Short mmCIF file of C-alpha atoms and ligand atoms in Angstrom, two decimals:
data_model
loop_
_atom_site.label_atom_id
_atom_site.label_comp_id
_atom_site.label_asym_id
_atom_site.label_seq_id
_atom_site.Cartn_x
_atom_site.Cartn_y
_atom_site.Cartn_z
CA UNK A 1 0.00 0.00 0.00
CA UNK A 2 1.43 3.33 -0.68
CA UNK A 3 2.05 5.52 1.81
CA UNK A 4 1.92 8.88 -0.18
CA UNK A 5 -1.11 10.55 -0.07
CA UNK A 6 -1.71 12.65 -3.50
CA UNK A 7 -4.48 15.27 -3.97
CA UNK A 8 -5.67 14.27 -7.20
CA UNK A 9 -7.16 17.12 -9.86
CA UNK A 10 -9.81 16.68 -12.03
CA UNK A 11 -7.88 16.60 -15.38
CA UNK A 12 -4.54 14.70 -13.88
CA UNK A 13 -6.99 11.55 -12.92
CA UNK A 14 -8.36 11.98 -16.05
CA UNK A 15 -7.34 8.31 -18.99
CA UNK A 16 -4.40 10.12 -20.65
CA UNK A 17 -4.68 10.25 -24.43
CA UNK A 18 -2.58 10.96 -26.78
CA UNK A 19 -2.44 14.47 -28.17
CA UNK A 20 -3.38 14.93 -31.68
CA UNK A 21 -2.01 17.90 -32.03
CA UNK A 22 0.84 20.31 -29.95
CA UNK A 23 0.41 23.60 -29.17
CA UNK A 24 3.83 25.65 -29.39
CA UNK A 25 4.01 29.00 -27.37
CA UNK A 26 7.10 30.91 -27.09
CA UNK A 27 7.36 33.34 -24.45
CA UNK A 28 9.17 36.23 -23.13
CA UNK A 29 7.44 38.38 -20.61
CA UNK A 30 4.01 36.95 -21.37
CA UNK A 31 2.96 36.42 -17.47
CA UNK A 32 -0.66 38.50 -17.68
CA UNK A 33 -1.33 36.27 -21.20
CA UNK A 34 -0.75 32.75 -20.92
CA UNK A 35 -3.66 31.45 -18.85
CA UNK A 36 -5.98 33.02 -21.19
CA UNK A 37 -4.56 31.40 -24.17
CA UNK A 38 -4.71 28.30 -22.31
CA UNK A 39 -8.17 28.76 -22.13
CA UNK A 40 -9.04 30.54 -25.21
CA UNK A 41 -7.06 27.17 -27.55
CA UNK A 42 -9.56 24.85 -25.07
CA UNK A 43 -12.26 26.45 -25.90
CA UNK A 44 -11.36 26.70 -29.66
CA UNK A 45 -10.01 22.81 -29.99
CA UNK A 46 -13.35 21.42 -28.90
CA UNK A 47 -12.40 17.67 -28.37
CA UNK A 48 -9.48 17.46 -29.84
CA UNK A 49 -6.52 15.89 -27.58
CA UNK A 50 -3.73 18.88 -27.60
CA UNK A 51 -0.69 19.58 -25.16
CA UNK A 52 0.06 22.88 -24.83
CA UNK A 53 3.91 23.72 -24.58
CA UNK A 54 5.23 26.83 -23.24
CA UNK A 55 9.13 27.27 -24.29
CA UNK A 56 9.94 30.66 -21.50
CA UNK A 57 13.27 32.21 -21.75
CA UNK A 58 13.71 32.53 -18.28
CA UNK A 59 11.66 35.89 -18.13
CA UNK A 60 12.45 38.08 -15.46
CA UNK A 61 8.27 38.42 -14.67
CA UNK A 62 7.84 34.89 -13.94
CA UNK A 63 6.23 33.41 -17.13
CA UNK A 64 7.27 30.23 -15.87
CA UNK A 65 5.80 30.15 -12.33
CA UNK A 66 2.52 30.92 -13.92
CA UNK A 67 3.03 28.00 -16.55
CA UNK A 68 3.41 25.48 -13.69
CA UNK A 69 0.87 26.66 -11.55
CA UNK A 70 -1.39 25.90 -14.47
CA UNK A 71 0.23 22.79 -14.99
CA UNK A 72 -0.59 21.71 -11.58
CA UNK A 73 -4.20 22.10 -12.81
CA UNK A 74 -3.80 20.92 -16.46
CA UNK A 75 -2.59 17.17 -17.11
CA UNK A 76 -1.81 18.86 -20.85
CA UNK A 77 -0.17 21.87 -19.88
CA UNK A 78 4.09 21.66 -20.02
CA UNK A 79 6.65 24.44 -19.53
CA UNK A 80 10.25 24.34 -21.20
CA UNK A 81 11.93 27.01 -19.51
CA UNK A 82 15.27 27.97 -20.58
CA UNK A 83 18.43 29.93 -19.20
CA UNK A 84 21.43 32.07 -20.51
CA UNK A 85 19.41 31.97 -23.89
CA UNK A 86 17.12 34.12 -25.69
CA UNK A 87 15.83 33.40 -29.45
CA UNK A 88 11.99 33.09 -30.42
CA UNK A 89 13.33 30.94 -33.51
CA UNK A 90 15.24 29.01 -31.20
CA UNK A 91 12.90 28.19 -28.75
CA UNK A 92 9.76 27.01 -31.12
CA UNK A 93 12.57 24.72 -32.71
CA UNK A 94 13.13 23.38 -28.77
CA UNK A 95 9.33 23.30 -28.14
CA UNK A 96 8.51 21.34 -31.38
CA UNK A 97 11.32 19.20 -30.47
CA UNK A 98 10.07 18.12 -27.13
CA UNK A 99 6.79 16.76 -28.45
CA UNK A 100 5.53 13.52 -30.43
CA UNK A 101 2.27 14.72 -31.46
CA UNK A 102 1.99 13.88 -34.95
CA UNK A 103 0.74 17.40 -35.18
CA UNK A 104 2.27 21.25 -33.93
CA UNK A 105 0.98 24.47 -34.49
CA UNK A 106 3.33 27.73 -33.18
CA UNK A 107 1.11 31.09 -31.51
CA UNK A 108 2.07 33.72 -30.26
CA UNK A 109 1.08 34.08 -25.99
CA UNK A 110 0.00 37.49 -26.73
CA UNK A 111 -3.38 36.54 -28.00
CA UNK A 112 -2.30 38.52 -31.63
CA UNK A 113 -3.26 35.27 -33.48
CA UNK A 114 -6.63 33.86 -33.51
CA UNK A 115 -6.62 30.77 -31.95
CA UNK A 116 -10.40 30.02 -33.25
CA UNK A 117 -8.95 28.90 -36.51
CA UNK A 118 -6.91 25.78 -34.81
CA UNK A 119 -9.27 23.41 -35.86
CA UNK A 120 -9.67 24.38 -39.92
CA UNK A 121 -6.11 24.55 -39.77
CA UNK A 122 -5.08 21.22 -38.71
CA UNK A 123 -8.13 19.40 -40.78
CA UNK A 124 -6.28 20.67 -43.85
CA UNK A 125 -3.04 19.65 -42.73
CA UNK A 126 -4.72 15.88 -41.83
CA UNK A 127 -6.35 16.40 -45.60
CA UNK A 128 -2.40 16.54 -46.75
CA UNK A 129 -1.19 20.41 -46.94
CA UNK A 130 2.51 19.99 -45.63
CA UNK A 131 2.52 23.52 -43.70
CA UNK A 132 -0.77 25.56 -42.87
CA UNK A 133 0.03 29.19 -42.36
CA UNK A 134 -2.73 31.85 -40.50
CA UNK A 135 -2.33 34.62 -42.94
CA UNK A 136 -3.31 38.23 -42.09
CA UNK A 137 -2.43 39.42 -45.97
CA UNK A 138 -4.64 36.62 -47.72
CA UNK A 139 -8.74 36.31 -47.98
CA UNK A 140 -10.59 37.76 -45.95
CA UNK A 141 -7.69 38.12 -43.27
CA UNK A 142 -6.03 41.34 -41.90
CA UNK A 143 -3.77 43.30 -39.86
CA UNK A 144 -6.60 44.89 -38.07
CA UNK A 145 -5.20 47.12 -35.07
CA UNK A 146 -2.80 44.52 -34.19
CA UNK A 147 0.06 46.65 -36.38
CA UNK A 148 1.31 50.12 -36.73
CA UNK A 149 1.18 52.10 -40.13
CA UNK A 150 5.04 51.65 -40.35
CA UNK A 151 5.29 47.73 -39.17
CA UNK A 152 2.48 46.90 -41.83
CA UNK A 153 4.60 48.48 -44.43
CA UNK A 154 7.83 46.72 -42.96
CA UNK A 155 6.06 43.44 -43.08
CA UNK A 156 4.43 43.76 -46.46
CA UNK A 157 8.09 44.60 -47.59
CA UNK A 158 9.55 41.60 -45.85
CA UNK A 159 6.82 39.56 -47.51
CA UNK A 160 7.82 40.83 -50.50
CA UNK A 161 11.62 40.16 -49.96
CA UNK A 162 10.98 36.43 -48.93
CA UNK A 163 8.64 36.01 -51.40
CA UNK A 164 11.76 36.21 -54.31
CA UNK A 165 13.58 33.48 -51.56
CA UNK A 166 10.75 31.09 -51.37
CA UNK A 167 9.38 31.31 -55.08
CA UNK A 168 5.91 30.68 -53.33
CA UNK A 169 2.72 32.71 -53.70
CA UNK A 170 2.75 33.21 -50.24
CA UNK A 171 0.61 35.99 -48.25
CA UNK A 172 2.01 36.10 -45.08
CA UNK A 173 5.34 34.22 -44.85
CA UNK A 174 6.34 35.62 -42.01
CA UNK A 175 3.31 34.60 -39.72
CA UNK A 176 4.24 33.70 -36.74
CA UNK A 177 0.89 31.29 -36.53
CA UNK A 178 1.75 27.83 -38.52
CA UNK A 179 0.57 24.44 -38.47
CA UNK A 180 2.00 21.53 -39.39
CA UNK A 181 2.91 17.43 -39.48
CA UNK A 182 5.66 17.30 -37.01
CA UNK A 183 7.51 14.30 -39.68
CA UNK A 184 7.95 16.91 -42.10
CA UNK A 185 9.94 19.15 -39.80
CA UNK A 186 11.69 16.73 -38.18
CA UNK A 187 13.42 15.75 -40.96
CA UNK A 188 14.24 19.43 -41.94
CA UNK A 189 15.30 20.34 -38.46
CA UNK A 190 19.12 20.17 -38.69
CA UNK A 191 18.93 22.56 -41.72
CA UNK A 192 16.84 25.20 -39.86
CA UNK A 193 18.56 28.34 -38.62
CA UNK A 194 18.07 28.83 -34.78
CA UNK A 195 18.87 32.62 -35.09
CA UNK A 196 16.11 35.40 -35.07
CA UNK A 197 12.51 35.77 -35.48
CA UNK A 198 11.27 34.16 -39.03
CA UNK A 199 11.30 30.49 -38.24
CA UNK A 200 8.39 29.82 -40.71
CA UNK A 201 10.40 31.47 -43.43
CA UNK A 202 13.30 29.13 -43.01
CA UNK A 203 11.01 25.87 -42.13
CA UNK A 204 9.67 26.76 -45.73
CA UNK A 205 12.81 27.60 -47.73
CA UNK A 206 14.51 24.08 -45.84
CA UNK A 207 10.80 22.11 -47.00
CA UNK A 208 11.30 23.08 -49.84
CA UNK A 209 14.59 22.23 -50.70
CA UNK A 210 14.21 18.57 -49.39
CA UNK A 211 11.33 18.14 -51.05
CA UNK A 212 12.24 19.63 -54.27
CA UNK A 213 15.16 16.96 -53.78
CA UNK A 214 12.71 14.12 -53.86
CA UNK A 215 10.77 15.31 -56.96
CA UNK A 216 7.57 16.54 -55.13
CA UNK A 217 5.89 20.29 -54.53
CA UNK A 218 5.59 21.45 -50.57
CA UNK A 219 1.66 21.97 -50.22
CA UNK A 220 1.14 25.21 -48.22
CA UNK A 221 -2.41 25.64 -47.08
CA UNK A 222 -3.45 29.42 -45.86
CA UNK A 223 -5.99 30.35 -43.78
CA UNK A 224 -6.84 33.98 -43.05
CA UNK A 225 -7.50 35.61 -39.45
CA UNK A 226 -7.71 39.10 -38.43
CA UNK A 227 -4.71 40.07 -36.58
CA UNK A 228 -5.41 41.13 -33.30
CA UNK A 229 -3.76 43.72 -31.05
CA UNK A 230 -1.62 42.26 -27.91
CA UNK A 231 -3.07 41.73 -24.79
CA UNK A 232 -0.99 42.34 -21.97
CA UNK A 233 3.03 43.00 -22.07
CA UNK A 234 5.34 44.32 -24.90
CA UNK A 235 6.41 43.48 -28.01
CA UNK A 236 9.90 41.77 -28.21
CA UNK A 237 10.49 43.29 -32.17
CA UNK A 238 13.55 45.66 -32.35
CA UNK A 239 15.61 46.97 -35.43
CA UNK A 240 17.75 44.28 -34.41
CA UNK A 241 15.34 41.75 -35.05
CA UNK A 242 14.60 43.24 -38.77
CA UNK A 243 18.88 43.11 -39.25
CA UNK A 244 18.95 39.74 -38.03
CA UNK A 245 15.91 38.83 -40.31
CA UNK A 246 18.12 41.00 -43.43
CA UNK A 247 20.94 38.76 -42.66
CA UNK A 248 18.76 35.31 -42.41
CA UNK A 249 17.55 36.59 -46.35
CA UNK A 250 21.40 37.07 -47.59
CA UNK A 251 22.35 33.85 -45.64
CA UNK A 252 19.38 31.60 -47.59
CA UNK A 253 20.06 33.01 -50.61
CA UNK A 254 23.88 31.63 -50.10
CA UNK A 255 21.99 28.30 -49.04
CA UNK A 256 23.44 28.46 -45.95
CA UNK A 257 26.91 28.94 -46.92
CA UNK A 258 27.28 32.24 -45.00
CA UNK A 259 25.93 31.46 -41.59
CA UNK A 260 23.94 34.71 -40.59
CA UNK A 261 25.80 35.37 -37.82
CA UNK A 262 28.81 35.68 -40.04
CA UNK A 263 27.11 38.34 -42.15
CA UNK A 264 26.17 40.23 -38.98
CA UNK A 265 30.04 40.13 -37.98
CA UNK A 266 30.80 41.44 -40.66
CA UNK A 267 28.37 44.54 -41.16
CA UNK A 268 29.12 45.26 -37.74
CA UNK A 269 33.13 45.08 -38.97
CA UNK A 270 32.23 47.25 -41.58
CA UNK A 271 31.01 49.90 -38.85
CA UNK A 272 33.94 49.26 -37.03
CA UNK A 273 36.08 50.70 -39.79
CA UNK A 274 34.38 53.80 -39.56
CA UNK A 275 34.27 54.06 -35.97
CA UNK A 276 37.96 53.51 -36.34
CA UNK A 277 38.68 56.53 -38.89
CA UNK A 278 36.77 59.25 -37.21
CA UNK A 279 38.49 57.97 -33.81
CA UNK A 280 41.89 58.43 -35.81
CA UNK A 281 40.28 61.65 -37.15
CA UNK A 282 39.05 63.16 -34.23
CA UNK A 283 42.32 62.15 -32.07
CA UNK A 284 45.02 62.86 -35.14
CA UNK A 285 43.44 66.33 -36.48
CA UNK A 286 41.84 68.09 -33.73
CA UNK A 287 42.78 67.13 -30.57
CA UNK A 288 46.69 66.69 -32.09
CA UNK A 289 47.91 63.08 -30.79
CA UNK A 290 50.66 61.59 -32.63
CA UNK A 291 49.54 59.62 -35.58
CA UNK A 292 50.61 56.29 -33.58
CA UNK A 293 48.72 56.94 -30.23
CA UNK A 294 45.63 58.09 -32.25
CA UNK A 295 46.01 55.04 -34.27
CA UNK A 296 46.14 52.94 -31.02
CA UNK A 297 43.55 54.79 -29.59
CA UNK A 298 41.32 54.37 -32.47
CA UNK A 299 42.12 50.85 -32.64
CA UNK A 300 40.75 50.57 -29.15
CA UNK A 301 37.76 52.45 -29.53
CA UNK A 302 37.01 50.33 -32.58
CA UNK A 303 37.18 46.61 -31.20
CA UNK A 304 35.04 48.06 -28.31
CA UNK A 305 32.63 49.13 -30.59
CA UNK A 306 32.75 46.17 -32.56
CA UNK A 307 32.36 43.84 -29.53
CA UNK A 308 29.47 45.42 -27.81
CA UNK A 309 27.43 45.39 -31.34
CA UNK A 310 28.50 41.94 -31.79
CA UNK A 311 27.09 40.57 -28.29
CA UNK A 312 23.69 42.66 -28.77
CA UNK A 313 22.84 41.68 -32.76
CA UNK A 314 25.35 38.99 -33.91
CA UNK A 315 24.98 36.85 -30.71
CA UNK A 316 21.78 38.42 -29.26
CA UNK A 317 20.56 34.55 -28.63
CA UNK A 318 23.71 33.79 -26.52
CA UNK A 319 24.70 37.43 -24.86
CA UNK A 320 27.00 38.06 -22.64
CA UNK A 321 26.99 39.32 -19.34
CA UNK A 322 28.36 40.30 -15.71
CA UNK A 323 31.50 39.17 -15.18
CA UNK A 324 31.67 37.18 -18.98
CA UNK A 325 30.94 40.41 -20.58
CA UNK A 326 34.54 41.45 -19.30
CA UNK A 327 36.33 38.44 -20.00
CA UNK A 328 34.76 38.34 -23.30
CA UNK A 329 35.85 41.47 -24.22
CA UNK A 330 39.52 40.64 -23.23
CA UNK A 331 39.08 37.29 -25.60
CA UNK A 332 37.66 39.61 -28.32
CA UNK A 333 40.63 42.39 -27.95
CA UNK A 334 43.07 39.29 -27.54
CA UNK A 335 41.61 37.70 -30.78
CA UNK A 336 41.25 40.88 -33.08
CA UNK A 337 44.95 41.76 -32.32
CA UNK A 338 46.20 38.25 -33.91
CA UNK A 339 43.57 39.02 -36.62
CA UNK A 340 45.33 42.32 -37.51
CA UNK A 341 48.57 40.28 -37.65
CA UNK A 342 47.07 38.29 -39.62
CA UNK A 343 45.26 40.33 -41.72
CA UNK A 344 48.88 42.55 -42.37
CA UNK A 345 51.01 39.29 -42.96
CA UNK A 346 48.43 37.78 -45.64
CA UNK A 347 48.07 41.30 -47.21
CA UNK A 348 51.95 41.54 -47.54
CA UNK A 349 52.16 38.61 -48.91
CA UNK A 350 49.94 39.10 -51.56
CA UNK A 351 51.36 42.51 -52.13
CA UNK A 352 54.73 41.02 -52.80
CA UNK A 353 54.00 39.25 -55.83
CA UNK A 354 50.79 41.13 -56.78
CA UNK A 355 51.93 44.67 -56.59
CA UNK A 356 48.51 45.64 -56.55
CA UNK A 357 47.43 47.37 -53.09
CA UNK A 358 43.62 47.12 -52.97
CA UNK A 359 43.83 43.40 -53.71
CA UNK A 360 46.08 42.99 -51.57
CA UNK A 361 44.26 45.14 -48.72
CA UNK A 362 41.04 43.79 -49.35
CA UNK A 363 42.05 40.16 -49.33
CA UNK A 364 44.26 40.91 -45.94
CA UNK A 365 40.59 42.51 -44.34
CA UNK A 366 38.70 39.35 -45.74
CA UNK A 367 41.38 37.59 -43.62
CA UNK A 368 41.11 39.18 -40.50
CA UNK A 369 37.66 39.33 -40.48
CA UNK A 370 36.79 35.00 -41.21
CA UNK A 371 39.92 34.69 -38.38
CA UNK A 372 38.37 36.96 -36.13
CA UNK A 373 34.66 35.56 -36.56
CA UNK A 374 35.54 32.21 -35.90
CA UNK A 375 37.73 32.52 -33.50
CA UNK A 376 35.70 35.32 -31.92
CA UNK A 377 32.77 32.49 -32.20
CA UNK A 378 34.93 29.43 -29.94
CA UNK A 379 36.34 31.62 -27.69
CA UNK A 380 34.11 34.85 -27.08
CA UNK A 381 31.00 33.56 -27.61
CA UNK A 382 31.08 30.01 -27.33
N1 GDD B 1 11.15 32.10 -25.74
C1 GDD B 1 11.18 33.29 -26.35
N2 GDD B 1 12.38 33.92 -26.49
N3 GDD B 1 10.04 33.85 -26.82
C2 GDD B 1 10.12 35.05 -27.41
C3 GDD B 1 11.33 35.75 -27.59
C4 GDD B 1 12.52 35.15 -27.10
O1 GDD B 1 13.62 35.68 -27.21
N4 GDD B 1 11.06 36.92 -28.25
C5 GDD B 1 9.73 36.93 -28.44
N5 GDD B 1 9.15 35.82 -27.94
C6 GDD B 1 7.73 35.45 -27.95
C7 GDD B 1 6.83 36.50 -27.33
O2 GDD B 1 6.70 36.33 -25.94
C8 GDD B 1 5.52 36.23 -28.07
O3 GDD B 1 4.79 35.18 -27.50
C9 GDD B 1 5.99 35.82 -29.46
O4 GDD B 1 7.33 35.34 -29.29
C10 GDD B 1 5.97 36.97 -30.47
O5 GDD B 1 6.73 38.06 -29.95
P1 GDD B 1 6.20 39.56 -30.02
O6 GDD B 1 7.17 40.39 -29.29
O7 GDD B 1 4.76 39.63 -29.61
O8 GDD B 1 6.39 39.82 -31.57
P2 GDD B 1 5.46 40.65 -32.55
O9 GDD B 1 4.02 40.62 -32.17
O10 GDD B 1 6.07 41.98 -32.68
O11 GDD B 1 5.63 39.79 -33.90
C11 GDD B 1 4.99 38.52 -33.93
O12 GDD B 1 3.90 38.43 -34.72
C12 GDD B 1 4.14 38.59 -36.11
C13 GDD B 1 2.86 38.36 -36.81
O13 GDD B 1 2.38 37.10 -36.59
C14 GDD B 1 6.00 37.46 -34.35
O14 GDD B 1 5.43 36.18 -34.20
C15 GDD B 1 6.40 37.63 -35.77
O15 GDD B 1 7.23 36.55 -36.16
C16 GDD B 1 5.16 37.64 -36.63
O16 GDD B 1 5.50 38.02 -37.94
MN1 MN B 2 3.03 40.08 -30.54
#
């Protein structure tokens, strides 16, 4: 006879069945809105057997306490909460992961995305559409008041831009609100990018590929909600997020061959050289340093600048901080310096037998800046 004594719940006594279908929800800050879409996807899945995953980046408001306490309630309620990481794309690609549903579908927690059409949405994937995207661009679906004047343009612009990378007719590829058989992405996960926001951009462009590899069409269903505007909390989007979104773009186009994060490096190099000369300006010309100090100085200035754009947009998933902020920054100014060696010897080199200086300097910069990414990207970073 056991001697533990468990208060049971309604649901937790309840036969378990197996989920048809899991419910993704990333989260950052979303404390005031997860209960309700809890309730709200009940409501709206009828009978259906669902789980309902919460991936939390270790929000500083508690997301996850809330998650459990509901989980204490709900036999189908799970929460995934994760630390020293941050990354929407990232954490659906976790969530998803951590299920066997033969079914997922990703929302939002800030009630933007109407839940009601769950149910249409997975009966077409179950009638065989590979990926079923809520679209607020197609049919009889809109923005509403869940966007600003200026993000509706942005977003019909980034439609526009992925629509030339996917070749698809697509409204609303970058809907955060997707359903679809979890087979198909599993066997497209190791492709996906786990930087940024636009994970349904990249499962598409991967689906794609593979199946384009095997001969058959990806069958995208769409079906169109009105957006809605969030319920509680803020929203997470940044200019960062829309350069990290340019870069994933440039790094599909390349099919992968330049990792975004490398493209971020080196944009962010790129500002670093002119950080550098008006440094060198401002200490040569005006306040009258000697050309080697100002250089040195300017150096400085520049790998500072360079490493605290790096750990906010390059590696905004894996930042540093505290005490690793400084000894990152030490690795990074450690790291550079070899790359300048580098980037000097190579350029001489090539200079010797070239003779021709902006090959030469060019191909010594290209240098430095692969060594310094990934080195920067083992030791910095890592
Ligand atoms: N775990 C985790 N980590 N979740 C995150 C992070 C993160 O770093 N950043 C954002 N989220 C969660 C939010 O908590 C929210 O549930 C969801 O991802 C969307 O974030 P919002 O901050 O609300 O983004 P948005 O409304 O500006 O944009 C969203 O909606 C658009 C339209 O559907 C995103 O889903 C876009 O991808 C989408 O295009
Ligand atoms: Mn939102």
């Amino acid at each position: 006879m056991s001697v533990i004594q468990f208060e049971s719940h309604k649901t937790s006594t309840q036969a378990w069945v197996a989920p048809q279908l899991a419910v993704i929800v990333p989260s950052y800050n979303e404390r005031d809105n997860v209960a309700l879409l809890y309730e709200k996807v009940t409501t709206a899945l009828g009978g259906i057997p669902f789980e309902f995953i919460v991936v939390d980046d270790n929000s500083p408001d508690g997301t996850v306490s809330v998650v459990r306490e509901l989980a204490q309630q709900h036999a189908n309620v799970r929460a995934i909460r994760r630390i020293g990481r941050r990354g929407l794309s990232s954490a659906v690609i976790e969530g998803i992961s951590s299920t066997s549903a033969p079914y997922f579908a990703v929302i939002d927690a800030d009630l933007q995305h109407d839940e009601a059409i769950l149910p249409t949405m997975l009966e077409m994937a179950m009638a065989g559409d590979d990926i079923v995207v809520g679209t607020r661009y197609g049919g009889e679906g809109s923005v509403g008041a869940g966007l600003s004047k200026a993000r509706e343009a942005g977003s019909r612009f980034a439609t526009l831009l992925s629509g030339i990378l996917t070749g698809q007719g697509l409204s609303d590829p970058m809907s955060g609100f997707f359903l679809m058989r979890r087979d198909v992405f599993d066997q497209i996960a190791p492709s996906l990018s786990d930087e940024g926001f636009k994970i349904l951009l990249d499962i598409i462009v991967s689906a794609d590929r593979f199946h384009a590899l095997r001969g058959k069409r990806l069958r995208i269903g769409e079906v169109p909600y009105t957006f809605r505007p969030r319920h509680a909390g803020e929203s997470k989007m940044s200019p960062i997020v829309v350069v990290q979104f340019l870069g994933l773009i440039v790094s599909k186009l390349t099919r992968g061959l330049l990792p975004t994060s490398f493209l971020l490096f080196g944009l962010v190099g790129g500002f670093g050289v002119i950080v550098h000369m008006g440094t060198l300006w401002l200490a040569h010309e005006r306040l009258s340093l000697d050309f080697v100090w100002a250089q040195t100085l300017a150096t400085l200035v520049a790998m500072t600048f360079n490493f605290v754009l790096n750990n906010e947009l390059t590696y905004a998933n894996r930042k540093l901080r505290g005490w690793r902020y400084f000894t990152g920054l030490l690795t990074f100014y450690a790291v550079c310096s070899i790359g300048a060696l580098a980037n000097v010897s190579v350029a001489s080199w090539i200079y010797a037998f070239d003779g021709q200086f902006y090959i030469a300097g060019l191909l010594g910069v290209l240098m430095s800046v692969v060594f310094n990414y990934s080195v920067t990207k083992v030791f910095t970073w890592r």
